[in-house]
Structure formats: C-alpha cells, structure tokens
mmCIF file with all atom_site columns, C-alpha atoms in Angstrom:
data_model
loop_
_atom_site.group_PDB
_atom_site.id
_atom_site.type_symbol
_atom_site.label_atom_id
_atom_site.label_alt_id
_atom_site.label_comp_id
_atom_site.label_asym_id
_atom_site.label_entity_id
_atom_site.label_seq_id
_atom_site.pdbx_PDB_ins_code
_atom_site.Cartn_x
_atom_site.Cartn_y
_atom_site.Cartn_z
_atom_site.occupancy
_atom_site.B_iso_or_equiv
_atom_site.pdbx_formal_charge
_atom_site.auth_seq_id
_atom_site.auth_comp_id
_atom_site.auth_asym_id
_atom_site.auth_atom_id
_atom_site.pdbx_PDB_model_num
ATOM 1  C CA . UNK A 1 1  ? 78.822  95.883  85.333  1.00 0.00 ? 272 UNK A CA 1
ATOM 2  C CA . UNK A 1 2  ? 82.267  94.262  85.377  1.00 0.00 ? 273 UNK A CA 1
ATOM 3  C CA . UNK A 1 3  ? 83.687  97.008  83.151  1.00 0.00 ? 274 UNK A CA 1
ATOM 4  C CA . UNK A 1 4  ? 82.305  99.704  85.469  1.00 0.00 ? 275 UNK A CA 1
ATOM 5  C CA . UNK A 1 5  ? 83.940  98.039  88.466  1.00 0.00 ? 276 UNK A CA 1
ATOM 6  C CA . UNK A 1 6  ? 87.303  97.821  86.698  1.00 0.00 ? 277 UNK A CA 1
ATOM 7  C CA . UNK A 1 7  ? 86.993  101.463 85.630  1.00 0.00 ? 278 UNK A CA 1
ATOM 8  C CA . UNK A 1 8  ? 86.196  102.536 89.191  1.00 0.00 ? 279 UNK A CA 1
ATOM 9  C CA . UNK A 1 9  ? 89.189  100.639 90.616  1.00 0.00 ? 280 UNK A CA 1
ATOM 10 C CA . UNK A 1 10 ? 91.525  102.172 88.024  1.00 0.00 ? 281 UNK A CA 1
ATOM 11 C CA . UNK A 1 11 ? 90.124  105.651 88.757  1.00 0.00 ? 282 UNK A CA 1
ATOM 12 C CA . UNK A 1 12 ? 90.634  105.188 92.503  1.00 0.00 ? 283 UNK A CA 1
ATOM 13 C CA . UNK A 1 13 ? 94.209  104.004 91.945  1.00 0.00 ? 284 UNK A CA 1
ATOM 14 C CA . UNK A 1 14 ? 94.793  107.051 89.726  1.00 0.00 ? 285 UNK A CA 1
ATOM 15 C CA . UNK A 1 15 ? 93.412  109.423 92.372  1.00 0.00 ? 286 UNK A CA 1
ATOM 16 C CA . UNK A 1 16 ? 95.486  107.764 95.092  1.00 0.00 ? 287 UNK A CA 1
ATOM 17 C CA . UNK A 1 17 ? 98.606  108.188 92.953  1.00 0.00 ? 288 UNK A CA 1
ATOM 18 C CA . UNK A 1 18 ? 97.835  111.904 92.476  1.00 0.00 ? 289 UNK A CA 1
ATOM 19 C CA . UNK A 1 19 ? 97.221  112.358 96.206  1.00 0.00 ? 290 UNK A CA 1
ATOM 20 C CA . UNK A 1 20 ? 100.542 110.691 97.037  1.00 0.00 ? 291 UNK A CA 1
ATOM 21 C CA . UNK A 1 21 ? 102.363 112.900 94.531  1.00 0.00 ? 292 UNK A CA 1
ATOM 22 C CA . UNK A 1 22 ? 100.731 116.024 95.992  1.00 0.00 ? 293 UNK A CA 1
ATOM 23 C CA . UNK A 1 23 ? 101.539 115.114 99.581  1.00 0.00 ? 294 UNK A CA 1
ATOM 24 C CA . UNK A 1 24 ? 105.115 114.213 98.612  1.00 0.00 ? 295 UNK A CA 1
ATOM 25 C CA . UNK A 1 25 ? 105.666 117.539 96.850  1.00 0.00 ? 296 UNK A CA 1
ATOM 26 C CA . UNK A 1 26 ? 103.980 119.387 99.722  1.00 0.00 ? 297 UNK A CA 1
ATOM 27 C CA . UNK A 1 27 ? 106.275 117.697 102.243 1.00 0.00 ? 298 UNK A CA 1
ATOM 28 C CA . UNK A 1 28 ? 109.420 118.482 100.265 1.00 0.00 ? 299 UNK A CA 1
ATOM 29 C CA . UNK A 1 29 ? 108.309 122.118 99.891  1.00 0.00 ? 300 UNK A CA 1
ATOM 30 C CA . UNK A 1 30 ? 107.604 122.295 103.624 1.00 0.00 ? 301 UNK A CA 1
ATOM 31 C CA . UNK A 1 31 ? 110.980 120.762 104.492 1.00 0.00 ? 302 UNK A CA 1
ATOM 32 C CA . UNK A 1 32 ? 112.744 123.168 102.129 1.00 0.00 ? 303 UNK A CA 1
ATOM 33 C CA . UNK A 1 33 ? 111.027 126.130 103.784 1.00 0.00 ? 304 UNK A CA 1
ATOM 34 C CA . UNK A 1 34 ? 111.856 124.894 107.277 1.00 0.00 ? 305 UNK A CA 1
ATOM 35 C CA . UNK A 1 35 ? 115.532 124.280 106.504 1.00 0.00 ? 306 UNK A CA 1
ATOM 36 C CA . UNK A 1 36 ? 115.987 127.731 104.978 1.00 0.00 ? 307 UNK A CA 1
#
C-alpha cells in the first residue's frame, strides 16, 4: 500500500509539472500573438 501511495504522489507531481509547462508555453504563445 505504501508503494502505491508513493507512486500516486509521484504521478500527481509529474502531471502538475506537465500542466505548468503547458500553461507557461500557452501564455508565452498568447503574449507573442498579442504583441505582434
């Protein structure tokens, strides 16, 4: 059970990292489009 919990926490951290990367790239793309 402990291993499953650790795996779930790592997976959530991984997903959060991906979401932050996506939102960051989306924001920079949006800013680039607005400034043009």
